[in-house]
PDB file of C-alpha atoms in Angstrom:
ATOM      1  CA  UNK A   5      77.701 -69.133  -5.412  1.00  0.00           C
ATOM      2  CA  UNK A   6      73.902 -69.036  -5.952  1.00  0.00           C
ATOM      3  CA  UNK A   7      72.411 -71.296  -8.482  1.00  0.00           C
ATOM      4  CA  UNK A   8      70.660 -69.799 -11.514  1.00  0.00           C
ATOM      5  CA  UNK A   9      67.294 -71.062 -10.257  1.00  0.00           C
ATOM      6  CA  UNK A  10      67.700 -69.347  -6.962  1.00  0.00           C
ATOM      7  CA  UNK A  11      68.767 -66.121  -8.717  1.00  0.00           C
ATOM      8  CA  UNK A  12      65.733 -66.263 -10.944  1.00  0.00           C
ATOM      9  CA  UNK A  13      63.428 -66.868  -7.980  1.00  0.00           C
ATOM     10  CA  UNK A  14      64.881 -63.982  -6.043  1.00  0.00           C
ATOM     11  CA  UNK A  15      64.516 -61.720  -9.092  1.00  0.00           C
ATOM     12  CA  UNK A  16      60.870 -62.689  -9.438  1.00  0.00           C
ATOM     13  CA  UNK A  17      60.250 -61.960  -5.786  1.00  0.00           C
ATOM     14  CA  UNK A  18      61.882 -58.518  -6.152  1.00  0.00           C
ATOM     15  CA  UNK A  19      59.793 -57.730  -9.230  1.00  0.00           C
ATOM     16  CA  UNK A  20      56.628 -58.875  -7.476  1.00  0.00           C
ATOM     17  CA  UNK A  21      57.454 -56.755  -4.434  1.00  0.00           C
ATOM     18  CA  UNK A  22      57.971 -53.715  -6.701  1.00  0.00           C
ATOM     19  CA  UNK A  23      54.636 -54.346  -8.421  1.00  0.00           C
ATOM     20  CA  UNK A  24      52.837 -54.690  -5.071  1.00  0.00           C
ATOM     21  CA  UNK A  25      54.350 -51.418  -3.858  1.00  0.00           C
ATOM     22  CA  UNK A  26      53.378 -49.634  -7.104  1.00  0.00           C
ATOM     23  CA  UNK A  27      49.832 -50.972  -6.854  1.00  0.00           C
ATOM     24  CA  UNK A  28      49.529 -49.813  -3.246  1.00  0.00           C
ATOM     25  CA  UNK A  29      50.815 -46.367  -4.191  1.00  0.00           C
ATOM     26  CA  UNK A  30      48.297 -46.065  -7.022  1.00  0.00           C
ATOM     27  CA  UNK A  31      45.534 -47.208  -4.679  1.00  0.00           C
ATOM     28  CA  UNK A  32      46.508 -44.504  -2.171  1.00  0.00           C
ATOM     29  CA  UNK A  33      46.521 -41.889  -4.929  1.00  0.00           C
ATOM     30  CA  UNK A  34      43.069 -42.999  -6.162  1.00  0.00           C
ATOM     31  CA  UNK A  35      41.724 -42.939  -2.610  1.00  0.00           C
ATOM     32  CA  UNK A  36      43.124 -39.424  -2.062  1.00  0.00           C
ATOM     33  CA  UNK A  37      41.566 -38.190  -5.340  1.00  0.00           C
ATOM     34  CA  UNK A  38      38.181 -39.705  -4.499  1.00  0.00           C
ATOM     35  CA  UNK A  39      38.203 -38.186  -0.981  1.00  0.00           C
ATOM     36  CA  UNK A  40      39.207 -34.791  -2.424  1.00  0.00           C
ATOM     37  CA  UNK A  41      36.383 -34.903  -4.990  1.00  0.00           C
ATOM     38  CA  UNK A  42      33.868 -35.879  -2.317  1.00  0.00           C
ATOM     39  CA  UNK A  43      35.089 -33.075  -0.034  1.00  0.00           C
ATOM     40  CA  UNK A  44      34.888 -30.476  -2.825  1.00  0.00           C
ATOM     41  CA  UNK A  45      31.413 -31.676  -3.799  1.00  0.00           C
ATOM     42  CA  UNK A  46      30.231 -31.492  -0.196  1.00  0.00           C
ATOM     43  CA  UNK A  47      31.632 -27.986   0.292  1.00  0.00           C
ATOM     44  CA  UNK A  48      30.048 -26.818  -3.000  1.00  0.00           C
ATOM     45  CA  UNK A  49      26.685 -28.251  -1.957  1.00  0.00           C
ATOM     46  CA  UNK A  50      26.808 -26.513   1.427  1.00  0.00           C
ATOM     47  CA  UNK A  51      27.817 -23.172  -0.142  1.00  0.00           C
ATOM     48  CA  UNK A  52      25.046 -23.456  -2.777  1.00  0.00           C
ATOM     49  CA  UNK A  53      22.478 -24.224  -0.078  1.00  0.00           C
ATOM     50  CA  UNK A  54      23.578 -21.191   1.974  1.00  0.00           C
ATOM     51  CA  UNK A  55      23.289 -18.877  -1.067  1.00  0.00           C
ATOM     52  CA  UNK A  56      19.893 -20.345  -1.970  1.00  0.00           C
ATOM     53  CA  UNK A  57      18.584 -19.739   1.573  1.00  0.00           C
ATOM     54  CA  UNK A  58      19.864 -16.136   1.524  1.00  0.00           C
ATOM     55  CA  UNK A  59      18.317 -15.502  -1.897  1.00  0.00           C
ATOM     56  CA  UNK A  60      14.956 -16.903  -0.768  1.00  0.00           C
ATOM     57  CA  UNK A  61      15.047 -14.803   2.394  1.00  0.00           C
ATOM     58  CA  UNK A  62      15.822 -11.651   0.385  1.00  0.00           C
ATOM     59  CA  UNK A  63      12.950 -12.367  -2.034  1.00  0.00           C
ATOM     60  CA  UNK A  64      10.540 -12.823   0.867  1.00  0.00           C
ATOM     61  CA  UNK A  65      11.650  -9.537   2.403  1.00  0.00           C
ATOM     62  CA  UNK A  66      11.135  -7.697  -0.905  1.00  0.00           C
ATOM     63  CA  UNK A  67       7.654  -9.197  -1.274  1.00  0.00           C
ATOM     64  CA  UNK A  68       6.720  -8.212   2.267  1.00  0.00           C
ATOM     65  CA  UNK A  69       8.013  -4.679   1.759  1.00  0.00           C
ATOM     66  CA  UNK A  70       5.993  -4.297  -1.454  1.00  0.00           C
ATOM     67  CA  UNK A  71       2.828  -5.472   0.260  1.00  0.00           C
ATOM     68  CA  UNK A  72       3.457  -3.129   3.169  1.00  0.00           C
ATOM     69  CA  UNK A  73       3.981  -0.178   0.821  1.00  0.00           C
ATOM     70  CA  UNK A  74       0.738  -0.934  -0.990  1.00  0.00           C
ATOM     71  CA  UNK A  75      -1.354  -1.019   2.164  1.00  0.00           C
ATOM     72  CA  UNK A  76       0.280   2.032   3.660  1.00  0.00           C
ATOM     73  CA  UNK A  77       0.145   4.449   0.772  1.00  0.00           C
ATOM     74  CA  UNK A  78      -2.703   3.568  -1.581  1.00  0.00           C
ATOM     75  CA  UNK A  79      -5.407   5.941  -0.380  1.00  0.00           C
ATOM     76  CA  UNK A  80      -7.817   7.786  -2.639  1.00  0.00           C
ATOM     77  CA  UNK A  81     -11.360   9.123  -2.617  1.00  0.00           C
ATOM     78  CA  UNK A  82     -13.687   9.737  -5.517  1.00  0.00           C
ATOM     79  CA  UNK A  83     -16.434  12.346  -5.167  1.00  0.00           C
ATOM     80  CA  UNK A  84     -19.446  12.977  -7.375  1.00  0.00           C
ATOM     81  CA  UNK A  85     -22.128  15.681  -7.175  1.00  0.00           C
ATOM     82  CA  UNK A  86     -25.624  15.619  -8.622  1.00  0.00           C
ATOM     83  CA  UNK A  87     -24.629  18.818 -10.439  1.00  0.00           C
ATOM     84  CA  UNK A  88     -21.438  20.635  -9.394  1.00  0.00           C
ATOM     85  CA  UNK A  89     -19.590  21.502  -6.195  1.00  0.00           C
ATOM     86  CA  UNK A  90     -20.989  25.054  -6.369  1.00  0.00           C
ATOM     87  CA  UNK A  91     -23.597  26.047  -3.817  1.00  0.00           C
ATOM     88  CA  UNK A  92     -25.743  28.792  -5.331  1.00  0.00           C
ATOM     89  CA  UNK A  93     -28.384  30.355  -3.105  1.00  0.00           C
ATOM     90  CA  UNK A  94     -29.954  33.261  -4.974  1.00  0.00           C
ATOM     91  CA  UNK A  95     -33.033  35.492  -4.562  1.00  0.00           C
ATOM     92  CA  UNK A  96     -33.285  34.724  -0.867  1.00  0.00           C
ATOM     93  CA  UNK A  97     -36.739  35.563   0.451  1.00  0.00           C
ATOM     94  CA  UNK A  98     -39.214  34.474   3.118  1.00  0.00           C
ATOM     95  CA  UNK A  99     -39.750  30.713   3.026  1.00  0.00           C
ATOM     96  CA  UNK A 100     -36.794  30.164   0.692  1.00  0.00           C
ATOM     97  CA  UNK A 101     -35.642  26.550   0.204  1.00  0.00           C
ATOM     98  CA  UNK A 102     -32.911  25.304  -2.113  1.00  0.00           C
ATOM     99  CA  UNK A 103     -34.819  24.117  -5.176  1.00  0.00           C
ATOM    100  CA  UNK A 104     -32.477  21.206  -5.800  1.00  0.00           C
ATOM    101  CA  UNK A 105     -30.664  19.825  -2.728  1.00  0.00           C
ATOM    102  CA  UNK A 106     -27.012  19.114  -3.337  1.00  0.00           C
ATOM    103  CA  UNK A 107     -26.276  15.365  -3.321  1.00  0.00           C
ATOM    104  CA  UNK A 108     -22.662  14.380  -2.676  1.00  0.00           C
ATOM    105  CA  UNK A 109     -21.471  10.779  -3.113  1.00  0.00           C
ATOM    106  CA  UNK A 110     -18.060   9.817  -1.695  1.00  0.00           C
ATOM    107  CA  UNK A 111     -16.360   6.463  -2.366  1.00  0.00           C
ATOM    108  CA  UNK A 112     -13.156   5.057  -0.909  1.00  0.00           C
ATOM    109  CA  UNK A 113     -11.398   3.468  -3.907  1.00  0.00           C
ATOM    110  CA  UNK A 114      -8.345   2.546  -1.831  1.00  0.00           C
ATOM    111  CA  UNK A 115      -7.541  -0.399   0.396  1.00  0.00           C
ATOM    112  CA  UNK A 116      -7.207   1.335   3.776  1.00  0.00           C
ATOM    113  CA  UNK A 117      -9.516   3.408   5.966  1.00  0.00           C
ATOM    114  CA  UNK A 118      -9.456   7.107   5.104  1.00  0.00           C
ATOM    115  CA  UNK A 119     -10.731  10.194   6.897  1.00  0.00           C
ATOM    116  CA  UNK A 120     -12.003  13.309   5.173  1.00  0.00           C
ATOM    117  CA  UNK A 121     -13.486  16.733   5.873  1.00  0.00           C
ATOM    118  CA  UNK A 122     -16.372  18.504   4.150  1.00  0.00           C
ATOM    119  CA  UNK A 123     -15.712  22.230   3.803  1.00  0.00           C
ATOM    120  CA  UNK A 124     -17.618  25.297   2.675  1.00  0.00           C
ATOM    121  CA  UNK A 125     -15.096  27.520   0.890  1.00  0.00           C
ATOM    122  CA  UNK A 126     -14.798  30.499  -1.459  1.00  0.00           C
ATOM    123  CA  UNK A 127     -17.829  32.204   0.075  1.00  0.00           C
ATOM    124  CA  UNK A 128     -19.369  35.187  -1.727  1.00  0.00           C
ATOM    125  CA  UNK A 129     -22.497  36.683  -0.201  1.00  0.00           C
ATOM    126  CA  UNK A 130     -24.439  39.935   0.058  1.00  0.00           C
ATOM    127  CA  UNK A 131     -25.518  39.059   3.605  1.00  0.00           C
ATOM    128  CA  UNK A 132     -23.958  40.663   6.676  1.00  0.00           C
ATOM    129  CA  UNK A 133     -25.448  37.934   8.829  1.00  0.00           C
ATOM    130  CA  UNK A 134     -26.662  34.385   8.131  1.00  0.00           C
ATOM    131  CA  UNK A 135     -28.750  34.090  11.318  1.00  0.00           C
ATOM    132  CA  UNK A 136     -31.746  32.785   9.393  1.00  0.00           C
ATOM    133  CA  UNK A 137     -29.987  31.087   6.467  1.00  0.00           C
ATOM    134  CA  UNK A 138     -29.699  27.518   7.688  1.00  0.00           C
ATOM    135  CA  UNK A 139     -28.319  24.284   6.262  1.00  0.00           C
ATOM    136  CA  UNK A 140     -28.914  20.622   7.096  1.00  0.00           C
ATOM    137  CA  UNK A 141     -27.063  17.450   6.101  1.00  0.00           C
ATOM    138  CA  UNK A 142     -28.860  14.126   5.700  1.00  0.00           C
ATOM    139  CA  UNK A 143     -27.055  10.776   5.735  1.00  0.00           C
ATOM    140  CA  UNK A 144     -28.662   7.314   6.056  1.00  0.00           C
ATOM    141  CA  UNK A 145     -32.064   8.965   6.664  1.00  0.00           C
ATOM    142  CA  UNK A 146     -30.647  10.919   9.611  1.00  0.00           C
ATOM    143  CA  UNK A 147     -30.734  14.697   9.320  1.00  0.00           C
ATOM    144  CA  UNK A 148     -28.434  16.967  11.282  1.00  0.00           C
ATOM    145  CA  UNK A 149     -29.752  19.882  13.321  1.00  0.00           C
ATOM    146  CA  UNK A 150     -30.070  23.175  11.453  1.00  0.00           C
ATOM    147  CA  UNK A 151     -26.980  25.353  11.495  1.00  0.00           C
ATOM    148  CA  UNK A 152     -26.197  28.781  10.087  1.00  0.00           C
ATOM    149  CA  UNK A 153     -24.211  28.905   6.875  1.00  0.00           C
ATOM    150  CA  UNK A 154     -20.737  30.287   7.668  1.00  0.00           C
ATOM    151  CA  UNK A 155     -19.421  33.646   6.480  1.00  0.00           C
ATOM    152  CA  UNK A 156     -15.839  32.335   6.177  1.00  0.00           C
ATOM    153  CA  UNK A 157     -14.252  29.037   5.108  1.00  0.00           C
ATOM    154  CA  UNK A 158     -15.410  26.376   7.558  1.00  0.00           C
ATOM    155  CA  UNK A 159     -15.419  22.610   8.063  1.00  0.00           C
ATOM    156  CA  UNK A 160     -19.019  21.470   8.343  1.00  0.00           C
ATOM    157  CA  UNK A 161     -17.967  17.823   8.916  1.00  0.00           C
ATOM    158  CA  UNK A 162     -14.544  16.736  10.189  1.00  0.00           C
ATOM    159  CA  UNK A 163     -12.552  13.501  10.285  1.00  0.00           C
ATOM    160  CA  UNK A 164     -15.274  11.324   8.807  1.00  0.00           C
ATOM    161  CA  UNK A 165     -13.905   7.784   8.434  1.00  0.00           C
ATOM    162  CA  UNK A 166     -14.701   5.713   5.357  1.00  0.00           C
ATOM    163  CA  UNK A 167     -13.746   2.066   4.876  1.00  0.00           C
ATOM    164  CA  UNK A 168     -12.220   0.535   1.716  1.00  0.00           C
ATOM    165  CA  UNK A 169     -14.802   0.322  -1.116  1.00  0.00           C
ATOM    166  CA  UNK A 170     -17.434   2.008   1.078  1.00  0.00           C
ATOM    167  CA  UNK A 171     -19.709   4.723  -0.364  1.00  0.00           C
ATOM    168  CA  UNK A 172     -21.308   7.500   1.697  1.00  0.00           C
ATOM    169  CA  UNK A 173     -24.026   9.803   0.339  1.00  0.00           C
ATOM    170  CA  UNK A 174     -24.884  13.198   1.813  1.00  0.00           C
ATOM    171  CA  UNK A 175     -27.875  15.401   0.973  1.00  0.00           C
ATOM    172  CA  UNK A 176     -27.180  19.089   1.623  1.00  0.00           C
ATOM    173  CA  UNK A 177     -30.129  21.471   1.885  1.00  0.00           C
ATOM    174  CA  UNK A 178     -30.592  25.188   2.644  1.00  0.00           C
ATOM    175  CA  UNK A 179     -33.595  27.056   4.031  1.00  0.00           C
ATOM    176  CA  UNK A 180     -34.268  30.665   4.995  1.00  0.00           C
ATOM    177  CA  UNK A 181     -36.241  30.877   8.233  1.00  0.00           C
ATOM    178  CA  UNK A 182     -36.523  34.657   8.503  1.00  0.00           C
ATOM    179  CA  UNK A 183     -38.687  37.347   6.970  1.00  0.00           C
ATOM    180  CA  UNK A 184     -37.512  39.625   4.166  1.00  0.00           C
ATOM    181  CA  UNK A 185     -38.998  41.452   1.221  1.00  0.00           C
ATOM    182  CA  UNK A 186     -35.600  42.004  -0.380  1.00  0.00           C
ATOM    183  CA  UNK A 187     -35.061  39.251  -2.965  1.00  0.00           C
ATOM    184  CA  UNK A 188     -31.659  40.481  -4.150  1.00  0.00           C
ATOM    185  CA  UNK A 189     -29.635  38.751  -1.460  1.00  0.00           C
ATOM    186  CA  UNK A 190     -27.447  35.791  -2.407  1.00  0.00           C
ATOM    187  CA  UNK A 191     -25.019  33.298  -0.903  1.00  0.00           C
ATOM    188  CA  UNK A 192     -22.610  31.446  -3.168  1.00  0.00           C
ATOM    189  CA  UNK A 193     -19.802  29.064  -2.181  1.00  0.00           C
ATOM    190  CA  UNK A 194     -18.165  25.706  -2.931  1.00  0.00           C
ATOM    191  CA  UNK A 195     -18.697  22.473  -1.014  1.00  0.00           C
ATOM    192  CA  UNK A 196     -15.365  20.680  -1.077  1.00  0.00           C
ATOM    193  CA  UNK A 197     -14.322  17.199   0.086  1.00  0.00           C
ATOM    194  CA  UNK A 198     -10.753  17.158   1.404  1.00  0.00           C
ATOM    195  CA  UNK A 199      -9.069  13.822   2.038  1.00  0.00           C
ATOM    196  CA  UNK A 200      -6.751  13.632   5.033  1.00  0.00           C
ATOM    197  CA  UNK A 201      -3.380  11.868   4.564  1.00  0.00           C
ATOM    198  CA  UNK A 202      -3.765  12.419   0.838  1.00  0.00           C
ATOM    199  CA  UNK A 203      -0.485  10.766  -0.251  1.00  0.00           C
ATOM    200  CA  UNK A 204      -1.429   8.164  -2.861  1.00  0.00           C
ATOM    201  CA  UNK A 205       1.925   6.520  -3.651  1.00  0.00           C
ATOM    202  CA  UNK A 206       5.645   6.649  -2.933  1.00  0.00           C
ATOM    203  CA  UNK A 207       6.124   8.361  -6.309  1.00  0.00           C
ATOM    204  CA  UNK A 208       4.118  11.418  -5.261  1.00  0.00           C
TER     205      UNK A 208
END
């Protein structure tokens, strides 16, 4: 039969062993919790970084698209005349010259190169022929050769290119080089500037 001392010692050893096992179990649980938290944090960080990269990429694409739209579609011309767009040639006689040459100023208010045409339209005349009714166009001190005024709608300049913010000025003059005693003849029309690729925005 074991002595009381030995029984007490054995009991203490059993209790100590139980405590050690409980402590080890708690340590394992704490370690598992810490590893789980670290893993979740790492996964969350990676996912957040991926979403942030995608969001940044999308924003960049939107910005680029907006810039592209602006440069592609913003095209507009402004035109001014020293009086009006009407060309009025009245009382044509020998030595006739347009008393006030028509001055046309064209400005590219957009941010891309634009081309335009200058047209003579809506012609109303008493003349059956314009053989001697001639026009010239002056630009940058250079004057075109004399040409007959048309009897139907005609482009007198085509596909003229103008750069962004550039201004071009034309001086349009008319002379009669023939001989006539009839002063009742007339030639009236409009000088029109027509912009090519005239779309100004995606909303149009």
